[in-house]
């Protein structure tokens, strides 16, 4: 057990705010029947028991006696600030309905359910994790919960512990699996409800019903603090170009939000690269052009933000990755093919893909090509966080500038520093926004459970308003689904939200970026503040503010 810091001790006393509707007894107000966002017939056929359910909103209701029940919770996937507050909110919510209710946590992710590894939460344990970052209270994992055998192993322990409902905290893939599990248990009439909760620092689990995934706010503020510090160093020494890669897997929400907060010289947006069908060469020319223009005015320094997933969005590389995903999946089992060695896997890949994709693969630096051919996460995603795009780009920019120098087009100095911010922000102590939002999501889940809901995501909306005006309720997960090709087959999945090029956050950025490239217009946001003026402590992300304007 780590020693408790003074900040953690002081922060433990913070009582997260709840929406007004959740401050007393609630009644569920149900809307009309819903439809999935795409492929309605297929999704309906796959989810006959959980399709079409209404959106639910909680309003003040009458106090009712609720029979004793137990709940289980799982943290799934990458860490995101606020996970402990979802658990403490759920714990307080469940206990407020009946002090005898119990909350169990399955250890190290969905695998804990399958392997029957769990703990029971106590007041003491919960109190020592309130308003802290991390997922270490029970740990997290990326085991995919998708097979009948796993669901059956799960029901054994759920029955043994008398668990009536399971809350799964995860991103789009984990919530998709939560929905499949809800459907399975409903079809089998096992009497166990499943509720999802929107987590991911990536910010890509959002739609008409979900304003933001939790953790995005704190992670972006943490990265922006670091970027601001680098910008200030950069503007003090005036001798380096800093290439900063930011996590976010596919979507560029984190890079965009950090750009809005810190006003760097360059921020690449993967979705724009794809929409404009840009090649790596186009991107390198753009960066080198900005470097050369600033150099012509004696400014041999700057900052470049690079979204983690960039490489996947360069159309030629995207085609290559799509084919790699196909050939690396065994069509008989739908699982990843198994090879005796990495070399055998690479040889197999090279002999199986189309000549034009092989040419793209071979044009990439050897380490990047190798990375693309090898590791996948359990959901079949390329592990983009392992690809050093920031170094790849700066190397290519350096050689472009050297060529321009020979041609007499450039006479500056180019010296690069590299950074990758990802893990630095995922376990930060939650901002006031995430502390309140997560606590509310967890507390709200207890009300969805008490109202007998299954296959729902816990949802809190209107979060740019003061917390008391937030709207609490639930949305059927099937409503967010469509069919997409995954690992060589069509699968029902929650649609991932990428940066919208006609959305307000990107449009604002696009209107400013030329000025930010030329001028040194840096903003230094400083560290997250927990106490002090509201305009310093309680601001939501710029993304959310612009989306709500
Ligand atoms: P989740 O979507 O599971 O929340 O994870 C997000 C993320 O942090 C990505 O930004 C990153 O690409 C990935 O996890 C890294 O995964 P790992 O923790 O397994 O290295």
Coordinates of C-alpha atoms and ligand atoms in Angstrom, one line a residue:
X1 CA 0.0 0.0 0.0
X2 CA 1.5 3.4 -1.0
X3 CA 2.0 6.1 1.6
X4 CA -0.8 8.7 1.4
X5 CA 0.2 12.1 0.2
X6 CA -1.0 15.3 1.8
X7 CA -3.0 16.1 -1.4
X8 CA -4.7 12.7 -1.3
X9 CA -5.6 13.2 2.4
X10 CA -7.0 16.6 1.7
X11 CA -8.8 15.5 -1.5
X12 CA -10.4 12.5 0.3
X13 CA -12.6 15.1 2.1
X14 CA -14.0 16.4 -1.2
X15 CA -17.6 15.5 -1.5
X16 CA -18.3 15.1 -5.3
X17 CA -21.4 16.9 -6.5
X18 CA -24.5 15.1 -7.7
X19 CA -27.2 16.1 -10.2
X20 CA -30.3 17.4 -8.4
X21 CA -32.4 14.5 -9.5
X22 CA -30.0 12.0 -7.8
X23 CA -30.0 13.8 -4.5
X24 CA -33.2 12.2 -3.3
X25 CA -35.5 9.3 -4.3
X26 CA -36.0 9.0 -8.0
X27 CA -38.5 7.9 -10.6
X28 CA -37.6 6.8 -14.0
X29 CA -39.2 8.7 -16.9
X30 CA -39.1 6.7 -20.0
X31 CA -38.9 8.1 -23.6
X32 CA -40.0 6.4 -26.8
X33 CA -38.6 3.2 -28.2
X34 CA -35.1 3.6 -29.7
X35 CA -33.3 2.3 -32.8
X36 CA -29.6 1.6 -33.4
X37 CA -27.5 4.2 -35.2
X38 CA -27.0 1.9 -38.1
X39 CA -27.9 -1.6 -39.5
X40 CA -31.2 -1.7 -37.5
X41 CA -32.3 -5.1 -38.8
X42 CA -29.1 -6.9 -38.0
X43 CA -28.7 -5.3 -34.6
X44 CA -32.3 -6.1 -33.7
X45 CA -31.9 -9.7 -34.8
X46 CA -28.7 -10.0 -32.7
X47 CA -30.2 -8.4 -29.6
X48 CA -33.9 -9.4 -29.5
X49 CA -34.1 -8.9 -25.7
X50 CA -32.3 -5.6 -25.3
X51 CA -33.1 -3.8 -28.6
X52 CA -35.5 -0.9 -28.9
X53 CA -35.7 -0.1 -25.1
X54 CA -36.4 3.6 -24.2
X55 CA -34.0 6.2 -23.1
X56 CA -34.5 6.8 -19.3
X57 CA -34.2 10.0 -17.4
X58 CA -34.4 10.3 -13.6
X59 CA -36.6 12.8 -11.9
X60 CA -37.5 13.4 -8.2
X61 CA -39.7 10.5 -7.0
X62 CA -41.2 9.0 -3.9
X63 CA -39.1 7.1 -1.3
X64 CA -39.6 3.3 -1.7
X65 CA -38.5 0.3 0.3
X66 CA -35.9 -1.5 -1.9
X67 CA -35.2 -5.2 -1.2
X68 CA -31.6 -6.1 -0.4
X69 CA -29.4 -6.7 -3.4
X70 CA -25.7 -7.2 -4.3
X71 CA -23.8 -5.6 -7.2
X72 CA -20.4 -6.5 -9.0
X73 CA -18.2 -4.1 -10.8
X74 CA -15.4 -4.5 -13.3
X75 CA -12.8 -2.0 -14.6
X76 CA -12.0 -2.8 -18.2
X77 CA -9.2 -1.6 -20.5
X78 CA -6.9 1.4 -20.1
X79 CA -6.8 3.5 -16.9
X80 CA -8.7 6.8 -16.9
X81 CA -8.9 9.4 -14.1
X82 CA -12.1 9.0 -12.1
X83 CA -12.5 5.2 -12.1
X84 CA -12.3 5.1 -8.3
X85 CA -15.1 7.8 -8.1
X86 CA -17.4 5.7 -10.3
X87 CA -16.8 2.9 -7.7
X88 CA -17.4 5.2 -4.7
X89 CA -20.5 6.7 -6.3
X90 CA -21.9 3.2 -7.0
X91 CA -21.0 2.1 -3.5
X92 CA -22.7 5.1 -1.9
X93 CA -25.7 4.7 -4.2
X94 CA -26.1 1.0 -3.5
X95 CA -25.7 1.5 0.3
X96 CA -28.1 4.5 0.3
X97 CA -30.9 2.1 -1.0
X98 CA -30.2 -0.5 1.7
X99 CA -27.3 -0.5 4.1
X100 CA -27.2 -4.4 3.8
X101 CA -26.5 -4.2 0.0
X102 CA -23.0 -5.3 -1.0
X103 CA -20.6 -4.2 -3.7
X104 CA -18.0 -6.7 -5.1
X105 CA -15.1 -5.8 -7.3
X106 CA -13.7 -8.3 -9.8
X107 CA -10.0 -8.2 -9.9
X108 CA -7.7 -7.2 -12.9
X109 CA -10.5 -6.6 -15.4
X110 CA -13.1 -8.9 -17.0
X111 CA -10.7 -11.8 -16.3
X112 CA -11.6 -11.6 -12.6
X113 CA -15.2 -12.5 -13.4
X114 CA -14.2 -15.5 -15.4
X115 CA -11.6 -16.6 -12.9
X116 CA -13.7 -15.9 -9.9
X117 CA -11.2 -13.4 -8.4
X118 CA -13.0 -10.7 -6.4
X119 CA -13.1 -8.6 -3.2
X120 CA -15.9 -7.1 -1.3
X121 CA -15.7 -3.3 -0.8
X122 CA -15.9 -1.9 2.7
X123 CA -16.3 1.6 4.0
X124 CA -12.7 1.8 4.9
X125 CA -11.4 0.6 1.5
X126 CA -13.7 3.0 -0.4
X127 CA -12.8 5.9 1.8
X128 CA -9.1 5.5 1.2
X129 CA -9.6 5.7 -2.6
X130 CA -12.1 8.6 -2.9
X131 CA -11.1 11.2 -5.5
X132 CA -7.9 9.4 -6.3
X133 CA -6.6 8.6 -9.8
X134 CA -5.8 5.1 -11.0
X135 CA -7.6 1.8 -11.2
X136 CA -5.5 0.1 -8.5
X137 CA -8.3 -0.4 -6.0
X138 CA -9.2 -3.6 -8.0
X139 CA -6.9 -3.4 -11.1
X140 CA -7.9 -3.5 -14.7
X141 CA -7.3 -5.7 -17.7
X142 CA -8.0 -6.2 -21.4
X143 CA -9.5 -9.7 -21.4
X144 CA -12.3 -9.7 -24.0
X145 CA -15.6 -10.9 -22.5
X146 CA -17.3 -12.4 -25.5
X147 CA -17.5 -16.2 -25.3
X148 CA -20.4 -18.3 -24.0
X149 CA -18.0 -20.2 -21.8
X150 CA -16.8 -17.0 -20.1
X151 CA -20.5 -15.8 -19.6
X152 CA -21.2 -19.2 -18.1
X153 CA -18.2 -19.1 -15.8
X154 CA -19.3 -15.6 -14.9
X155 CA -22.8 -16.6 -13.9
X156 CA -21.4 -19.2 -11.5
X157 CA -19.7 -16.6 -9.3
X158 CA -22.5 -14.0 -9.7
X159 CA -24.9 -16.6 -8.4
X160 CA -22.6 -17.7 -5.6
X161 CA -22.3 -14.0 -4.4
X162 CA -26.0 -13.3 -5.0
X163 CA -25.1 -10.5 -7.4
X164 CA -28.2 -9.0 -9.2
X165 CA -26.3 -6.6 -11.4
X166 CA -22.9 -6.2 -12.9
X167 CA -21.4 -2.8 -13.8
X168 CA -18.8 -2.7 -16.5
X169 CA -16.6 0.4 -16.8
X170 CA -15.0 0.5 -20.2
X171 CA -14.6 2.0 -23.6
X172 CA -16.4 1.2 -26.8
X173 CA -15.2 -2.4 -27.1
X174 CA -15.9 -3.2 -23.4
X175 CA -19.3 -1.6 -23.5
X176 CA -20.1 -3.5 -26.7
X177 CA -19.2 -6.7 -24.8
X178 CA -21.3 -5.5 -21.8
X179 CA -24.3 -5.3 -24.2
X180 CA -23.6 -8.8 -25.6
X181 CA -23.4 -10.1 -22.0
X182 CA -26.7 -8.3 -21.0
X183 CA -28.4 -9.9 -24.0
X184 CA -27.1 -13.3 -23.2
X185 CA -28.1 -13.2 -19.5
X186 CA -31.5 -11.8 -20.6
X187 CA -32.0 -14.5 -23.2
X188 CA -31.1 -17.2 -20.7
X189 CA -33.4 -15.5 -18.0
X190 CA -30.5 -15.6 -15.5
X191 CA -31.8 -12.6 -13.7
X192 CA -28.5 -10.6 -13.8
X193 CA -28.6 -7.1 -15.1
X194 CA -25.6 -5.5 -16.9
X195 CA -24.9 -1.8 -16.9
X196 CA -22.1 0.0 -18.8
X197 CA -20.2 3.1 -17.9
X198 CA -18.4 5.3 -20.5
X199 CA -14.7 5.4 -19.8
X200 CA -11.6 6.3 -21.9
X201 CA -9.2 9.1 -21.9
X202 CA -9.4 8.9 -25.8
X203 CA -12.7 10.8 -25.8
X204 CA -14.0 8.6 -28.6
X205 CA -16.9 7.1 -26.7
X206 CA -19.4 10.0 -27.3
X207 CA -22.5 10.5 -29.3
X208 CA -25.9 12.2 -29.2
X209 CA -26.5 10.7 -25.7
X210 CA -23.0 10.6 -24.2
X211 CA -21.3 14.0 -23.9
X212 CA -17.9 12.7 -23.1
X213 CA -16.2 9.7 -21.7
X214 CA -14.7 10.1 -18.3
X215 CA -11.0 10.7 -17.8
X216 CA -10.7 12.8 -21.0
X217 CA -11.0 16.0 -19.1
X218 CA -8.2 15.2 -16.5
X219 CA -5.9 13.5 -19.0
X220 CA -6.0 16.4 -21.4
X221 CA -5.5 18.9 -18.6
X222 CA -2.5 16.9 -17.4
X223 CA -0.9 16.7 -20.9
X224 CA -1.7 20.4 -21.5
X225 CA 0.2 21.3 -18.4
X226 CA 3.2 19.3 -19.6
X227 CA 2.9 20.7 -23.2
X228 CA 2.7 24.3 -21.7
X229 CA 5.8 23.7 -19.7
X230 CA 7.6 22.4 -22.8
X231 CA 6.4 25.4 -24.8
X232 CA 7.8 27.8 -22.1
X233 CA 11.1 26.0 -22.1
X234 CA 11.1 26.1 -25.9
X235 CA 10.4 29.8 -25.9
X236 CA 13.1 30.4 -23.3
X237 CA 15.9 28.4 -25.0
X238 CA 14.7 29.0 -28.6
X239 CA 16.8 26.1 -30.0
X240 CA 14.6 23.0 -30.3
X241 CA 11.6 21.8 -32.2
X242 CA 9.6 19.5 -29.8
X243 CA 7.7 16.7 -31.4
X244 CA 5.1 15.5 -28.9
X245 CA 3.0 12.4 -29.5
X246 CA -0.2 12.2 -27.6
X247 CA -2.2 9.1 -26.7
X248 CA -5.7 8.6 -28.1
X249 CA -5.4 5.4 -30.1
X250 CA -7.4 6.2 -33.3
X251 CA -9.2 9.4 -32.7
X252 CA -7.4 12.8 -32.4
X253 CA -9.6 14.3 -29.7
X254 CA -6.8 14.5 -27.2
X255 CA -4.4 16.2 -29.6
X256 CA -7.1 18.6 -30.6
X257 CA -8.1 19.4 -27.1
X258 CA -4.5 19.9 -26.1
X259 CA -4.0 22.2 -29.1
X260 CA -7.0 24.3 -28.0
X261 CA -5.5 24.6 -24.6
X262 CA -1.9 25.3 -25.5
X263 CA -1.9 26.8 -29.0
X264 CA 1.2 25.0 -30.4
X265 CA 2.8 25.8 -33.8
X266 CA 1.5 22.6 -35.3
X267 CA -1.1 20.0 -34.4
X268 CA -1.8 17.2 -36.8
X269 CA -5.3 15.8 -36.9
X270 CA -5.5 12.2 -38.2
X271 CA -9.1 12.5 -39.4
X272 CA -8.1 15.5 -41.6
X273 CA -5.2 13.6 -43.0
X274 CA -7.6 10.9 -44.1
X275 CA -10.2 13.2 -45.4
X276 CA -7.6 15.0 -47.5
X277 CA -6.0 11.7 -48.6
X278 CA -2.6 13.0 -47.5
X279 CA 0.5 10.9 -47.7
X280 CA 3.3 10.8 -45.2
X281 CA 5.2 13.0 -47.7
X282 CA 2.5 15.6 -47.6
X283 CA 2.6 15.8 -43.8
X284 CA 6.4 16.1 -43.8
X285 CA 6.2 18.9 -46.4
X286 CA 3.7 20.7 -44.2
X287 CA 5.8 20.5 -41.1
X288 CA 9.0 21.4 -42.9
X289 CA 7.3 24.3 -44.5
X290 CA 6.3 25.8 -41.1
X291 CA 9.8 25.1 -39.8
X292 CA 11.4 26.9 -42.8
X293 CA 9.0 29.9 -42.6
X294 CA 9.8 30.4 -38.9
X295 CA 13.5 29.9 -39.5
X296 CA 13.4 32.7 -42.2
X297 CA 12.5 35.0 -39.3
X298 CA 15.2 33.6 -37.0
X299 CA 12.7 31.4 -35.0
X300 CA 14.4 28.0 -35.0
X301 CA 12.1 26.5 -32.4
X302 CA 8.5 25.3 -32.1
X303 CA 6.1 22.6 -30.9
X304 CA 4.4 19.9 -33.0
X305 CA 1.5 17.7 -31.6
X306 CA 1.1 14.3 -33.2
X307 CA -1.9 12.2 -32.5
X308 CA -1.0 8.6 -31.6
X309 CA -3.1 7.1 -34.4
X310 CA -1.8 9.3 -37.2
X311 CA -0.1 6.6 -39.2
X312 CA -3.3 4.5 -39.4
X313 CA -5.1 7.4 -41.1
X314 CA -2.7 7.9 -43.9
X315 CA -4.9 6.3 -46.6
X316 CA -2.2 4.0 -48.1
X317 CA -1.2 2.8 -44.6
X318 CA -4.8 2.4 -43.6
X319 CA -5.3 0.0 -46.5
X320 CA -2.2 -1.9 -45.6
X321 CA -3.4 -2.3 -41.9
X322 CA -6.8 -3.4 -43.0
X323 CA -5.2 -6.2 -45.1
X324 CA -2.8 -7.1 -42.3
X325 CA -5.8 -7.5 -39.9
X326 CA -7.5 -9.8 -42.4
X327 CA -4.5 -12.0 -43.1
X328 CA -3.5 -12.2 -39.4
X329 CA -7.0 -13.6 -38.5
X330 CA -7.6 -17.3 -38.8
X331 CA -10.9 -17.5 -40.9
X332 CA -11.8 -20.8 -39.2
X333 CA -11.8 -19.5 -35.6
X334 CA -12.0 -15.7 -36.1
X335 CA -9.0 -15.6 -33.7
X336 CA -5.5 -14.2 -34.4
X337 CA -3.3 -16.7 -36.2
X338 CA -0.5 -18.2 -34.0
X339 CA 3.1 -18.3 -35.3
X340 CA 6.1 -20.0 -33.9
X341 CA 8.2 -16.8 -34.1
X342 CA 8.0 -13.1 -35.0
X343 CA 10.1 -13.9 -38.1
X344 CA 7.7 -16.5 -39.2
X345 CA 4.8 -14.1 -38.8
X346 CA 6.6 -11.4 -40.8
X347 CA 7.4 -13.8 -43.6
X348 CA 3.8 -15.0 -43.7
X349 CA 2.5 -11.5 -43.8
X350 CA 4.8 -10.5 -46.7
X351 CA 3.9 -13.5 -48.8
X352 CA 0.1 -13.0 -48.2
X353 CA -0.6 -9.3 -48.8
X354 CA -1.3 -7.5 -52.2
X355 CA 1.8 -6.2 -54.0
X356 CA 0.7 -2.5 -53.6
X357 CA 0.4 -3.0 -49.8
X358 CA 3.7 -4.8 -49.7
X359 CA 5.3 -1.8 -51.5
X360 CA 3.9 0.5 -48.8
X361 CA 5.1 -1.8 -46.0
X362 CA 8.6 -1.9 -47.5
X363 CA 8.7 1.9 -47.9
X364 CA 8.3 2.3 -44.1
X365 CA 11.3 2.4 -41.7
X366 CA 12.1 -1.2 -40.7
X367 CA 11.0 -0.8 -37.0
X368 CA 7.6 0.7 -38.0
X369 CA 7.0 -2.0 -40.6
X370 CA 7.8 -4.7 -38.0
X371 CA 5.5 -3.1 -35.5
X372 CA 2.6 -3.1 -37.9
X373 CA 3.1 -6.8 -38.8
X374 CA 3.3 -8.0 -35.2
X375 CA 1.4 -6.9 -32.1
X376 CA -2.3 -6.5 -31.8
X377 CA -4.3 -5.9 -28.6
X378 CA -6.9 -8.5 -27.6
X379 CA -9.5 -6.5 -29.6
X380 CA -7.4 -6.8 -32.8
X381 CA -6.2 -3.2 -32.8
X382 CA -2.7 -2.2 -33.9
X383 CA -0.9 -1.1 -30.8
X384 CA -0.3 2.4 -32.0
X385 CA 1.2 3.5 -28.7
X386 CA 4.3 1.4 -29.6
X387 CA 4.9 3.1 -32.9
X388 CA 7.3 6.1 -32.5
X389 CA 5.6 8.4 -35.0
X390 CA 7.1 11.5 -33.4
X391 CA 10.6 10.2 -34.2
X392 CA 9.6 9.0 -37.6
X393 CA 8.2 12.4 -38.6
X394 CA 11.1 14.5 -37.1
X395 CA 13.6 12.3 -39.0
X396 CA 11.8 12.7 -42.2
X397 CA 11.5 16.5 -41.6
X398 CA 15.2 16.7 -41.0
X399 CA 16.1 15.1 -44.3
X400 CA 13.5 17.2 -46.2
X401 CA 15.1 20.4 -44.7
X402 CA 18.6 19.1 -45.5
X403 CA 17.5 18.7 -49.1
X404 CA 16.0 22.2 -49.2
X405 CA 19.2 23.5 -47.7
X406 CA 21.2 22.1 -50.7
X407 CA 18.7 23.7 -53.0
X408 CA 19.2 27.0 -51.2
X409 CA 15.5 27.1 -50.0
X410 CA 16.3 26.9 -46.3
X411 CA 19.1 28.2 -44.1
X412 CA 17.9 27.6 -40.5
X413 CA 19.0 25.2 -37.8
X414 CA 16.8 22.2 -36.9
X415 CA 17.3 20.3 -33.7
X416 CA 14.5 18.0 -32.4
X417 CA 13.4 16.7 -29.0
X418 CA 10.8 13.9 -28.7
X419 CA 8.1 13.2 -26.1
X420 CA 5.3 10.8 -25.8
X421 CA 2.5 11.6 -23.3
X422 CA 0.1 8.9 -22.6
X423 CA 0.7 6.9 -19.4
X424 CA 1.6 10.2 -17.6
X425 CA -2.1 11.3 -17.7
X426 CA -4.1 8.2 -17.4
X427 CA -3.9 7.9 -13.6
X428 CA -3.8 11.6 -12.6
X429 CA -5.9 12.6 -9.7
X430 CA -9.3 13.5 -11.2
X431 CA -10.1 17.1 -11.9
X432 CA -13.2 18.5 -10.1
X433 CA -15.1 17.8 -13.3
X434 CA -14.1 14.1 -13.5
X435 CA -14.5 13.7 -9.8
X436 CA -18.1 14.9 -10.0
X437 CA -18.9 13.3 -13.3
X438 CA -17.6 9.9 -12.3
X439 CA -19.2 9.9 -8.9
X440 CA -22.5 10.8 -10.6
X441 CA -22.1 8.0 -13.2
X442 CA -21.5 5.4 -10.5
X443 CA -24.4 6.7 -8.3
X444 CA -26.7 6.8 -11.3
X445 CA -25.8 3.2 -12.2
X446 CA -27.2 2.2 -8.8
X447 CA -30.6 3.8 -9.7
X448 CA -30.6 2.1 -13.1
X449 CA -30.1 -1.2 -11.3
X450 CA -32.8 -0.5 -8.7
X451 CA -35.2 0.3 -11.6
X452 CA -34.5 -3.2 -13.1
X453 CA -32.6 -1.9 -16.2
X454 CA -30.2 -4.1 -18.2
X455 CA -28.2 -3.4 -21.4
X456 CA -28.1 0.3 -20.5
X457 CA -25.2 2.7 -20.3
X458 CA -25.2 5.1 -17.3
X459 CA -25.4 8.6 -18.8
X460 CA -25.0 12.1 -17.3
X461 CA -25.7 15.0 -19.6
X462 CA -25.7 18.8 -19.6
X463 CA -22.3 18.8 -17.9
X464 CA -21.2 22.3 -19.0
X465 CA -23.9 23.6 -16.6
X466 CA -23.4 23.5 -12.8
X467 CA -23.5 19.9 -11.5
X468 CA -26.9 20.4 -9.8
X469 CA -28.4 20.9 -13.3
X470 CA -26.9 17.8 -14.8
X471 CA -29.3 15.3 -16.3
X472 CA -29.1 11.7 -15.1
X473 CA -30.4 8.6 -16.8
X474 CA -29.7 5.6 -19.0
X475 CA -29.4 4.9 -22.7
X476 CA -29.8 1.4 -24.2
X477 CA -26.4 0.4 -25.5
X478 CA -27.9 -1.1 -28.7
X479 CA -28.9 2.4 -29.6
X480 CA -25.2 3.3 -30.2
X481 CA -24.4 0.2 -32.3
X482 CA -23.9 -0.6 -35.9
X483 CA -22.1 -3.4 -37.8
X484 CA -18.4 -3.0 -38.6
X485 CA -15.7 -5.3 -40.0
X486 CA -13.5 -6.5 -37.2
X487 CA -10.9 -9.3 -37.4
X488 CA -12.2 -10.4 -40.8
X489 CA -15.9 -10.6 -39.9
X490 CA -18.9 -8.2 -39.5
X491 CA -19.6 -7.6 -35.8
X492 CA -22.1 -5.4 -33.8
X493 CA -20.1 -2.6 -32.2
X494 CA -20.6 0.8 -30.6
X495 CA -19.7 3.4 -33.3
X496 CA -16.4 5.1 -32.4
X497 CA -16.6 8.9 -32.4
X498 CA -13.7 10.4 -34.5
X499 CA -13.0 14.1 -34.7
X500 CA -15.7 15.7 -36.8
X501 CA -14.2 18.1 -39.3
X502 CA -17.4 20.1 -39.5
X503 CA -17.6 20.2 -35.6
X504 CA -17.0 23.4 -33.7
X505 CA -13.8 22.3 -31.9
X506 CA -12.0 21.4 -35.2
X507 CA -13.4 24.5 -37.0
X508 CA -12.1 26.8 -34.3
X509 CA -8.7 25.1 -34.4
X510 CA -8.6 25.3 -38.2
X511 CA -9.4 29.1 -38.1
X512 CA -6.4 29.7 -35.8
X513 CA -3.7 27.3 -36.8
X514 CA -1.9 29.4 -39.4
X515 CA -1.6 32.2 -36.9
X516 CA -0.3 29.7 -34.2
X517 CA 2.2 28.3 -36.8
X518 CA 3.6 31.7 -37.6
X519 CA 3.5 33.5 -34.2
X520 CA 4.6 32.1 -30.9
X521 CA 1.1 32.2 -29.4
X522 CA 1.6 29.6 -26.7
X523 CA -0.7 29.3 -23.7
X524 CA 0.7 27.8 -20.4
X525 CA -2.3 26.3 -18.6
X526 CA -0.4 25.1 -15.5
X527 CA -1.4 22.2 -13.3
X528 CA -5.0 21.1 -12.5
X529 CA -6.3 23.1 -9.5
X530 CA -8.7 21.6 -7.0
X531 CA -9.4 24.6 -4.8
X532 CA -9.7 28.2 -5.9
X533 CA -11.8 30.4 -8.2
X534 CA -14.3 28.4 -10.2
X535 CA -12.9 29.7 -13.6
X536 CA -9.6 28.0 -12.7
X537 CA -11.0 24.8 -11.0
X538 CA -14.3 23.9 -12.6
X539 CA -13.8 24.6 -16.4
X540 CA -14.7 21.7 -18.7
X541 CA -12.6 20.9 -21.7
X542 CA -12.5 23.4 -24.5
X543 CA -13.9 20.6 -26.8
X544 CA -17.1 20.3 -24.6
X545 CA -17.4 24.1 -24.3
X546 CA -17.2 24.6 -28.1
X547 CA -19.6 21.7 -28.7
X548 CA -22.1 23.2 -26.4
X549 CA -21.9 26.8 -27.7
Ligands
LIG1 P1 -9.1 2.4 -23.4 O1 -9.8 2.8 -24.7 O2 -9.2 1.0 -23.0 O3 -9.5 3.3 -22.3 O4 -7.5 2.7 -23.5 C1 -7.0 3.9 -24.1 C2 -5.5 3.9 -24.3 O5 -4.9 4.7 -23.2 C3 -5.1 4.4 -25.6 O6 -5.1 5.8 -25.6 C4 -3.8 3.7 -25.9 O7 -3.6 3.6 -27.3 C5 -4.0 2.4 -25.2 O8 -4.9 2.6 -24.2 C6 -2.7 1.8 -24.6 O9 -3.0 0.5 -24.1 P2 -2.1 -0.2 -23.0 O10 -2.5 0.4 -21.7 O11 -2.6 -1.6 -23.1 O12 -0.7 0.0 -23.3

